[in-house]
Amino acid sequence: MSHFAEVALHHASRLINHGPTVLVTTAHGGRRNIMAAAWSMPVEFTPPRIAVVIDKKTYTRELAAASGAFGICIPGAGLVDLTYAVGSTSGRDEDKFARHGLQARTGPVLGVPLLEQGCAAWLECRLIPERHAEDAYDTCFAEVVAAAADARIFANGHWRYDAGNAELQTIHHLGGGNFVCGGKVVQARSMSLRA
Amino acid sequence: MSHFAEVALHHASRLINHGPTVLVTTAHGGRRNIMAAAWSMPVEFTPPRIAVVIDKKTYTRELAAASGAFGICIPGAGLVDLTYAVGSTSGRDEDKFARHGLQARTGPVLGVPLLEQGCAAWLECRLIPERHAEDAYDTCFAEVVAAAADARIFANGHWRYDAGNAELQTIHHLGGGNFVCGGKVVQARSMSLRA
């Protein structure tokens, strides 16, 4: 049974605020794909907008451009090997969802495939056409139109890391297949930082 | 004594690949500033390029635009309170380096102020003028022209997290002043992910 619950759009930026490695999901014309991306960030709170680097040579980029949409799924620590595996083969050759036995749900607004099992959260995103940034920097801007998170680790707009949800805690790619997992959470003294 | 050593430019992207919260440093016309930024990412390996979101209302944005340069300093866990503090006041009102007793070194290429004490690494960046992305998304693209890291935690192109360098391990802002620190590092099985 899924523990996913809707995340208010004004809280969507917090899902990737801390720089997790993500999975980018796409579908178009009966084909679908999933790839890993280490390079993403929020760019605006309201409307919730993000930027993600998707190499122009990838099948994901092709499907995102054709459909005008993609999903951002945030894998938990239990999906380290899957995250690395889907970053290593092309969806042009095979359906990576099928190869890895992944059950995708359909995004509520745009119909993009979204992975929930083993993930902490997902964001359904509408591509904002920005030809120059896409061409020059492989940077794709998008608006988040729906978001949800596993309530065991993100609820009421806040992440909660504890001993009971270690497998859902986000992973952060250091390079070369090494991922740092979430450690202890500390509360800073003093005032607000953009987030 | 500083443990900082030069980082080869083709390894610069790895310094922020895992999504740490960073400090953006700037200087122009005798004024300088330092602010926290949770939203940054690499966009290219070679030439090393990054993107960082700097609100157009900030003094940092004003100084970066005027000088065409900024520094990205990566605070270690020991600087959680400082990171939050410099994200909460404006450099228009006071010199935050002086207020917090920060010793800045001068960037080797562009002369930007760079913080080493308590930081894991820094990147000296030349702003790439991209008026539309700056206006529409507060997203500033830049080329990394020099980089260095504390050899106790990053050497030969790789992060090394261990019990001895906890204070230098990166911090990742979850929102609301809560930062997750680096935990255990896991090596994924299988092939390459962009990093």
PDB file of N, CA, C and O in Angstrom, chain B residues 104-166:
ATOM      1  N   ALA B 104      38.857  36.366   4.454  1.00  0.00           N
ATOM      2  CA  ALA B 104      38.692  35.986   3.044  1.00  0.00           C
ATOM      3  C   ALA B 104      40.047  36.012   2.347  1.00  0.00           C
ATOM      4  O   ALA B 104      40.860  36.902   2.591  1.00  0.00           O
ATOM      5  N   ARG B 105      40.281  35.023   1.482  1.00  0.00           N
ATOM      6  CA  ARG B 105      41.456  35.102   0.611  1.00  0.00           C
ATOM      7  C   ARG B 105      40.960  35.622  -0.731  1.00  0.00           C
ATOM      8  O   ARG B 105      39.750  35.659  -1.001  1.00  0.00           O
ATOM      9  N   THR B 106      41.895  36.040  -1.559  1.00  0.00           N
ATOM     10  CA  THR B 106      41.535  36.617  -2.849  1.00  0.00           C
ATOM     11  C   THR B 106      41.663  35.569  -3.943  1.00  0.00           C
ATOM     12  O   THR B 106      42.682  34.881  -4.043  1.00  0.00           O
ATOM     13  N   GLY B 107      40.630  35.428  -4.744  1.00  0.00           N
ATOM     14  CA  GLY B 107      40.648  34.445  -5.827  1.00  0.00           C
ATOM     15  C   GLY B 107      41.814  34.672  -6.774  1.00  0.00           C
ATOM     16  O   GLY B 107      42.113  35.824  -7.118  1.00  0.00           O
ATOM     17  N   PRO B 108      42.463  33.599  -7.198  1.00  0.00           N
ATOM     18  CA  PRO B 108      43.679  33.697  -8.016  1.00  0.00           C
ATOM     19  C   PRO B 108      43.451  34.266  -9.414  1.00  0.00           C
ATOM     20  O   PRO B 108      44.357  34.853  -9.992  1.00  0.00           O
ATOM     21  N   VAL B 109      42.263  34.121  -9.964  1.00  0.00           N
ATOM     22  CA  VAL B 109      42.025  34.556 -11.343  1.00  0.00           C
ATOM     23  C   VAL B 109      41.215  35.848 -11.403  1.00  0.00           C
ATOM     24  O   VAL B 109      41.576  36.785 -12.107  1.00  0.00           O
ATOM     25  N   LEU B 110      40.146  35.907 -10.639  1.00  0.00           N
ATOM     26  CA  LEU B 110      39.239  37.057 -10.732  1.00  0.00           C
ATOM     27  C   LEU B 110      39.255  37.948  -9.495  1.00  0.00           C
ATOM     28  O   LEU B 110      38.621  39.010  -9.485  1.00  0.00           O
ATOM     29  N   GLY B 111      39.947  37.485  -8.470  1.00  0.00           N
ATOM     30  CA  GLY B 111      40.058  38.321  -7.280  1.00  0.00           C
ATOM     31  C   GLY B 111      38.829  38.350  -6.388  1.00  0.00           C
ATOM     32  O   GLY B 111      38.700  39.232  -5.530  1.00  0.00           O
ATOM     33  N   VAL B 112      37.928  37.396  -6.547  1.00  0.00           N
ATOM     34  CA  VAL B 112      36.756  37.377  -5.666  1.00  0.00           C
ATOM     35  C   VAL B 112      37.182  36.940  -4.266  1.00  0.00           C
ATOM     36  O   VAL B 112      38.142  36.191  -4.111  1.00  0.00           O
ATOM     37  N   PRO B 113      36.468  37.408  -3.232  1.00  0.00           N
ATOM     38  CA  PRO B 113      36.797  36.957  -1.878  1.00  0.00           C
ATOM     39  C   PRO B 113      36.365  35.495  -1.711  1.00  0.00           C
ATOM     40  O   PRO B 113      35.294  35.108  -2.175  1.00  0.00           O
ATOM     41  N   LEU B 114      37.223  34.708  -1.104  1.00  0.00           N
ATOM     42  CA  LEU B 114      36.931  33.285  -0.931  1.00  0.00           C
ATOM     43  C   LEU B 114      37.184  32.883   0.514  1.00  0.00           C
ATOM     44  O   LEU B 114      38.188  33.278   1.106  1.00  0.00           O
ATOM     45  N   LEU B 115      36.255  32.101   1.055  1.00  0.00           N
ATOM     46  CA  LEU B 115      36.357  31.637   2.430  1.00  0.00           C
ATOM     47  C   LEU B 115      36.928  30.217   2.437  1.00  0.00           C
ATOM     48  O   LEU B 115      36.445  29.352   1.706  1.00  0.00           O
ATOM     49  N   GLU B 116      37.967  30.009   3.224  1.00  0.00           N
ATOM     50  CA  GLU B 116      38.534  28.658   3.316  1.00  0.00           C
ATOM     51  C   GLU B 116      38.308  28.040   4.698  1.00  0.00           C
ATOM     52  O   GLU B 116      37.958  26.870   4.810  1.00  0.00           O
ATOM     53  N   GLN B 117      38.472  28.840   5.746  1.00  0.00           N
ATOM     54  CA  GLN B 117      38.355  28.278   7.091  1.00  0.00           C
ATOM     55  C   GLN B 117      36.954  27.706   7.329  1.00  0.00           C
ATOM     56  O   GLN B 117      35.947  28.408   7.199  1.00  0.00           O
ATOM     57  N   GLY B 118      36.887  26.413   7.610  1.00  0.00           N
ATOM     58  CA  GLY B 118      35.606  25.765   7.861  1.00  0.00           C
ATOM     59  C   GLY B 118      34.895  25.284   6.607  1.00  0.00           C
ATOM     60  O   GLY B 118      33.852  24.631   6.684  1.00  0.00           O
ATOM     61  N   CYS B 119      35.477  25.641   5.442  1.00  0.00           N
ATOM     62  CA  CYS B 119      34.875  25.211   4.169  1.00  0.00           C
ATOM     63  C   CYS B 119      35.596  23.990   3.603  1.00  0.00           C
ATOM     64  O   CYS B 119      36.784  23.777   3.859  1.00  0.00           O
ATOM     65  N   ALA B 120      34.851  23.217   2.815  1.00  0.00           N
ATOM     66  CA  ALA B 120      35.425  22.036   2.171  1.00  0.00           C
ATOM     67  C   ALA B 120      36.103  22.393   0.856  1.00  0.00           C
ATOM     68  O   ALA B 120      37.063  21.724   0.452  1.00  0.00           O
ATOM     69  N   ALA B 121      35.597  23.432   0.198  1.00  0.00           N
ATOM     70  CA  ALA B 121      36.114  23.769  -1.130  1.00  0.00           C
ATOM     71  C   ALA B 121      35.605  25.132  -1.569  1.00  0.00           C
ATOM     72  O   ALA B 121      34.705  25.698  -0.937  1.00  0.00           O
ATOM     73  N   TRP B 122      36.180  25.641  -2.647  1.00  0.00           N
ATOM     74  CA  TRP B 122      35.645  26.858  -3.273  1.00  0.00           C
ATOM     75  C   TRP B 122      35.831  26.774  -4.789  1.00  0.00           C
ATOM     76  O   TRP B 122      36.682  26.029  -5.290  1.00  0.00           O
ATOM     77  N   LEU B 123      34.985  27.529  -5.498  1.00  0.00           N
ATOM     78  CA  LEU B 123      35.079  27.657  -6.947  1.00  0.00           C
ATOM     79  C   LEU B 123      35.039  29.148  -7.276  1.00  0.00           C
ATOM     80  O   LEU B 123      34.185  29.872  -6.769  1.00  0.00           O
ATOM     81  N   GLU B 124      35.989  29.605  -8.072  1.00  0.00           N
ATOM     82  CA  GLU B 124      35.979  30.995  -8.515  1.00  0.00           C
ATOM     83  C   GLU B 124      35.313  31.018  -9.892  1.00  0.00           C
ATOM     84  O   GLU B 124      35.708  30.257 -10.786  1.00  0.00           O
ATOM     85  N   CYS B 125      34.276  31.836 -10.025  1.00  0.00           N
ATOM     86  CA  CYS B 125      33.417  31.756 -11.207  1.00  0.00           C
ATOM     87  C   CYS B 125      33.293  33.073 -11.954  1.00  0.00           C
ATOM     88  O   CYS B 125      33.135  34.136 -11.348  1.00  0.00           O
ATOM     89  N   ARG B 126      33.336  32.989 -13.291  1.00  0.00           N
ATOM     90  CA  ARG B 126      33.110  34.147 -14.147  1.00  0.00           C
ATOM     91  C   ARG B 126      31.673  34.093 -14.654  1.00  0.00           C
ATOM     92  O   ARG B 126      31.270  33.100 -15.279  1.00  0.00           O
ATOM     93  N   LEU B 127      30.900  35.114 -14.349  1.00  0.00           N
ATOM     94  CA  LEU B 127      29.503  35.169 -14.779  1.00  0.00           C
ATOM     95  C   LEU B 127      29.417  35.138 -16.302  1.00  0.00           C
ATOM     96  O   LEU B 127      30.172  35.834 -16.986  1.00  0.00           O
ATOM     97  N   ILE B 128      28.534  34.296 -16.819  1.00  0.00           N
ATOM     98  CA  ILE B 128      28.262  34.283 -18.257  1.00  0.00           C
ATOM     99  C   ILE B 128      26.961  35.064 -18.447  1.00  0.00           C
ATOM    100  O   ILE B 128      25.909  34.623 -18.002  1.00  0.00           O
ATOM    101  N   PRO B 129      27.025  36.242 -19.040  1.00  0.00           N
ATOM    102  CA  PRO B 129      25.808  37.050 -19.137  1.00  0.00           C
ATOM    103  C   PRO B 129      24.701  36.310 -19.901  1.00  0.00           C
ATOM    104  O   PRO B 129      24.891  35.918 -21.050  1.00  0.00           O
ATOM    105  N   GLU B 130      23.603  36.061 -19.220  1.00  0.00           N
ATOM    106  CA  GLU B 130      22.437  35.408 -19.831  1.00  0.00           C
ATOM    107  C   GLU B 130      21.214  36.152 -19.320  1.00  0.00           C
ATOM    108  O   GLU B 130      20.531  35.708 -18.393  1.00  0.00           O
ATOM    109  N   ARG B 131      20.963  37.286 -19.912  1.00  0.00           N
ATOM    110  CA  ARG B 131      19.951  38.205 -19.415  1.00  0.00           C
ATOM    111  C   ARG B 131      18.585  37.554 -19.198  1.00  0.00           C
ATOM    112  O   ARG B 131      17.944  37.763 -18.168  1.00  0.00           O
ATOM    113  N   HIS B 132      18.155  36.739 -20.145  1.00  0.00           N
ATOM    114  CA  HIS B 132      16.812  36.164 -20.014  1.00  0.00           C
ATOM    115  C   HIS B 132      16.710  35.214 -18.811  1.00  0.00           C
ATOM    116  O   HIS B 132      15.784  35.317 -18.000  1.00  0.00           O
ATOM    117  N   ALA B 133      17.667  34.305 -18.669  1.00  0.00           N
ATOM    118  CA  ALA B 133      17.621  33.352 -17.552  1.00  0.00           C
ATOM    119  C   ALA B 133      17.749  34.090 -16.218  1.00  0.00           C
ATOM    120  O   ALA B 133      17.093  33.735 -15.232  1.00  0.00           O
ATOM    121  N   GLU B 134      18.572  35.137 -16.219  1.00  0.00           N
ATOM    122  CA  GLU B 134      18.738  35.923 -14.989  1.00  0.00           C
ATOM    123  C   GLU B 134      17.434  36.642 -14.638  1.00  0.00           C
ATOM    124  O   GLU B 134      17.006  36.657 -13.481  1.00  0.00           O
ATOM    125  N   ASP B 135      16.784  37.199 -15.651  1.00  0.00           N
ATOM    126  CA  ASP B 135      15.544  37.946 -15.401  1.00  0.00           C
ATOM    127  C   ASP B 135      14.371  37.022 -15.078  1.00  0.00           C
ATOM    128  O   ASP B 135      13.616  37.258 -14.142  1.00  0.00           O
ATOM    129  N   ALA B 136      14.240  35.965 -15.879  1.00  0.00           N
ATOM    130  CA  ALA B 136      13.043  35.121 -15.760  1.00  0.00           C
ATOM    131  C   ALA B 136      13.119  34.118 -14.612  1.00  0.00           C
ATOM    132  O   ALA B 136      12.106  33.783 -13.999  1.00  0.00           O
ATOM    133  N   TYR B 137      14.334  33.649 -14.304  1.00  0.00           N
ATOM    134  CA  TYR B 137      14.473  32.565 -13.316  1.00  0.00           C
ATOM    135  C   TYR B 137      15.491  32.862 -12.223  1.00  0.00           C
ATOM    136  O   TYR B 137      15.793  31.967 -11.416  1.00  0.00           O
ATOM    137  N   ASP B 138      16.013  34.074 -12.182  1.00  0.00           N
ATOM    138  CA  ASP B 138      17.088  34.409 -11.238  1.00  0.00           C
ATOM    139  C   ASP B 138      18.245  33.413 -11.320  1.00  0.00           C
ATOM    140  O   ASP B 138      18.994  33.217 -10.362  1.00  0.00           O
ATOM    141  N   THR B 139      18.369  32.786 -12.471  1.00  0.00           N
ATOM    142  CA  THR B 139      19.391  31.763 -12.660  1.00  0.00           C
ATOM    143  C   THR B 139      20.611  32.362 -13.347  1.00  0.00           C
ATOM    144  O   THR B 139      20.506  32.895 -14.456  1.00  0.00           O
ATOM    145  N   CYS B 140      21.730  32.304 -12.641  1.00  0.00           N
ATOM    146  CA  CYS B 140      22.978  32.869 -13.150  1.00  0.00           C
ATOM    147  C   CYS B 140      23.898  31.741 -13.588  1.00  0.00           C
ATOM    148  O   CYS B 140      24.243  30.868 -12.788  1.00  0.00           O
ATOM    149  N   PHE B 141      24.292  31.745 -14.854  1.00  0.00           N
ATOM    150  CA  PHE B 141      25.240  30.757 -15.371  1.00  0.00           C
ATOM    151  C   PHE B 141      26.649  31.333 -15.247  1.00  0.00           C
ATOM    152  O   PHE B 141      26.844  32.545 -15.348  1.00  0.00           O
ATOM    153  N   ALA B 142      27.599  30.463 -14.993  1.00  0.00           N
ATOM    154  CA  ALA B 142      28.969  30.935 -14.837  1.00  0.00           C
ATOM    155  C   ALA B 142      29.959  29.849 -15.216  1.00  0.00           C
ATOM    156  O   ALA B 142      29.629  28.657 -15.175  1.00  0.00           O
ATOM    157  N   GLU B 143      31.165  30.280 -15.580  1.00  0.00           N
ATOM    158  CA  GLU B 143      32.236  29.333 -15.861  1.00  0.00           C
ATOM    159  C   GLU B 143      33.198  29.316 -14.687  1.00  0.00           C
ATOM    160  O   GLU B 143      33.580  30.370 -14.155  1.00  0.00           O
ATOM    161  N   VAL B 144      33.572  28.124 -14.262  1.00  0.00           N
ATOM    162  CA  VAL B 144      34.521  27.976 -13.159  1.00  0.00           C
ATOM    163  C   VAL B 144      35.935  28.167 -13.720  1.00  0.00           C
ATOM    164  O   VAL B 144      36.343  27.449 -14.636  1.00  0.00           O
ATOM    165  N   VAL B 145      36.647  29.139 -13.187  1.00  0.00           N
ATOM    166  CA  VAL B 145      37.991  29.436 -13.712  1.00  0.00           C
ATOM    167  C   VAL B 145      39.103  29.002 -12.759  1.00  0.00           C
ATOM    168  O   VAL B 145      40.278  28.972 -13.131  1.00  0.00           O
ATOM    169  N   ALA B 146      38.735  28.677 -11.533  1.00  0.00           N
ATOM    170  CA  ALA B 146      39.706  28.146 -10.561  1.00  0.00           C
ATOM    171  C   ALA B 146      38.918  27.433  -9.469  1.00  0.00           C
ATOM    172  O   ALA B 146      37.771  27.797  -9.179  1.00  0.00           O
ATOM    173  N   ALA B 147      39.523  26.411  -8.883  1.00  0.00           N
ATOM    174  CA  ALA B 147      38.857  25.675  -7.803  1.00  0.00           C
ATOM    175  C   ALA B 147      39.911  25.076  -6.881  1.00  0.00           C
ATOM    176  O   ALA B 147      41.040  24.782  -7.299  1.00  0.00           O
ATOM    177  N   ALA B 148      39.530  24.938  -5.611  1.00  0.00           N
ATOM    178  CA  ALA B 148      40.429  24.328  -4.633  1.00  0.00           C
ATOM    179  C   ALA B 148      39.585  23.664  -3.563  1.00  0.00           C
ATOM    180  O   ALA B 148      38.412  23.994  -3.373  1.00  0.00           O
ATOM    181  N   ALA B 149      40.171  22.698  -2.887  1.00  0.00           N
ATOM    182  CA  ALA B 149      39.451  21.980  -1.837  1.00  0.00           C
ATOM    183  C   ALA B 149      40.400  21.636  -0.700  1.00  0.00           C
ATOM    184  O   ALA B 149      41.619  21.567  -0.893  1.00  0.00           O
ATOM    185  N   ASP B 150      39.816  21.431   0.483  1.00  0.00           N
ATOM    186  CA  ASP B 150      40.595  20.985   1.624  1.00  0.00           C
ATOM    187  C   ASP B 150      40.958  19.522   1.379  1.00  0.00           C
ATOM    188  O   ASP B 150      40.066  18.662   1.283  1.00  0.00           O
ATOM    189  N   ALA B 151      42.234  19.250   1.264  1.00  0.00           N
ATOM    190  CA  ALA B 151      42.692  17.906   0.899  1.00  0.00           C
ATOM    191  C   ALA B 151      42.316  16.849   1.927  1.00  0.00           C
ATOM    192  O   ALA B 151      42.396  15.649   1.647  1.00  0.00           O
ATOM    193  N   ARG B 152      41.855  17.297   3.087  1.00  0.00           N
ATOM    194  CA  ARG B 152      41.430  16.316   4.096  1.00  0.00           C
ATOM    195  C   ARG B 152      40.087  15.692   3.752  1.00  0.00           C
ATOM    196  O   ARG B 152      39.712  14.646   4.313  1.00  0.00           O
ATOM    197  N   ILE B 153      39.339  16.318   2.819  1.00  0.00           N
ATOM    198  CA  ILE B 153      38.030  15.747   2.460  1.00  0.00           C
ATOM    199  C   ILE B 153      37.822  15.577   0.950  1.00  0.00           C
ATOM    200  O   ILE B 153      36.994  14.765   0.521  1.00  0.00           O
ATOM    201  N   PHE B 154      38.581  16.302   0.131  1.00  0.00           N
ATOM    202  CA  PHE B 154      38.482  16.132  -1.329  1.00  0.00           C
ATOM    203  C   PHE B 154      39.882  16.159  -1.912  1.00  0.00           C
ATOM    204  O   PHE B 154      40.613  17.138  -1.756  1.00  0.00           O
ATOM    205  N   ALA B 155      40.264  15.052  -2.551  1.00  0.00           N
ATOM    206  CA  ALA B 155      41.604  14.966  -3.147  1.00  0.00           C
ATOM    207  C   ALA B 155      41.560  14.051  -4.365  1.00  0.00           C
ATOM    208  O   ALA B 155      40.752  13.114  -4.420  1.00  0.00           O
ATOM    209  N   ASN B 156      42.387  14.350  -5.364  1.00  0.00           N
ATOM    210  CA  ASN B 156      42.452  13.525  -6.576  1.00  0.00           C
ATOM    211  C   ASN B 156      41.082  13.335  -7.226  1.00  0.00           C
ATOM    212  O   ASN B 156      40.774  12.276  -7.765  1.00  0.00           O
ATOM    213  N   GLY B 157      40.250  14.369  -7.144  1.00  0.00           N
ATOM    214  CA  GLY B 157      38.955  14.314  -7.807  1.00  0.00           C
ATOM    215  C   GLY B 157      37.868  13.560  -7.062  1.00  0.00           C
ATOM    216  O   GLY B 157      36.778  13.352  -7.601  1.00  0.00           O
ATOM    217  N   HIS B 158      38.140  13.176  -5.832  1.00  0.00           N
ATOM    218  CA  HIS B 158      37.149  12.402  -5.078  1.00  0.00           C
ATOM    219  C   HIS B 158      36.930  12.931  -3.660  1.00  0.00           C
ATOM    220  O   HIS B 158      37.884  13.311  -2.974  1.00  0.00           O
ATOM    221  N   TRP B 159      35.649  12.920  -3.244  1.00  0.00           N
ATOM    222  CA  TRP B 159      35.307  13.216  -1.861  1.00  0.00           C
ATOM    223  C   TRP B 159      35.671  12.002  -1.017  1.00  0.00           C
ATOM    224  O   TRP B 159      35.514  10.861  -1.447  1.00  0.00           O
ATOM    225  N   ARG B 160      36.146  12.264   0.180  1.00  0.00           N
ATOM    226  CA  ARG B 160      36.394  11.176   1.127  1.00  0.00           C
ATOM    227  C   ARG B 160      35.801  11.585   2.464  1.00  0.00           C
ATOM    228  O   ARG B 160      36.289  12.518   3.112  1.00  0.00           O
ATOM    229  N   TYR B 161      34.690  10.969   2.813  1.00  0.00           N
ATOM    230  CA  TYR B 161      34.035  11.256   4.089  1.00  0.00           C
ATOM    231  C   TYR B 161      34.502  10.223   5.102  1.00  0.00           C
ATOM    232  O   TYR B 161      34.415   9.019   4.853  1.00  0.00           O
ATOM    233  N   ASP B 162      35.017  10.680   6.230  1.00  0.00           N
ATOM    234  CA  ASP B 162      35.366   9.728   7.286  1.00  0.00           C
ATOM    235  C   ASP B 162      35.169  10.396   8.649  1.00  0.00           C
ATOM    236  O   ASP B 162      34.858  11.599   8.733  1.00  0.00           O
ATOM    237  N   ALA B 163      35.328   9.615   9.697  1.00  0.00           N
ATOM    238  CA  ALA B 163      35.063  10.117  11.047  1.00  0.00           C
ATOM    239  C   ALA B 163      35.952  11.308  11.398  1.00  0.00           C
ATOM    240  O   ALA B 163      35.601  12.144  12.230  1.00  0.00           O
ATOM    241  N   GLY B 164      37.081  11.411  10.703  1.00  0.00           N
ATOM    242  CA  GLY B 164      38.021  12.477  11.029  1.00  0.00           C
ATOM    243  C   GLY B 164      37.727  13.824  10.403  1.00  0.00           C
ATOM    244  O   GLY B 164      38.322  14.839  10.779  1.00  0.00           O
ATOM    245  N   ASN B 165      36.804  13.858   9.419  1.00  0.00           N
ATOM    246  CA  ASN B 165      36.547  15.145   8.748  1.00  0.00           C
ATOM    247  C   ASN B 165      35.072  15.572   8.816  1.00  0.00           C
ATOM    248  O   ASN B 165      34.600  16.328   7.961  1.00  0.00           O
ATOM    249  N   ALA B 166      34.380  15.128   9.834  1.00  0.00           N
ATOM    250  CA  ALA B 166      32.934  15.416   9.973  1.00  0.00           C
ATOM    251  C   ALA B 166      32.625  16.917   9.894  1.00  0.00           C
ATOM    252  O   ALA B 166      31.615  17.323   9.311  1.00  0.00           O
TER     253      ALA B 166
END
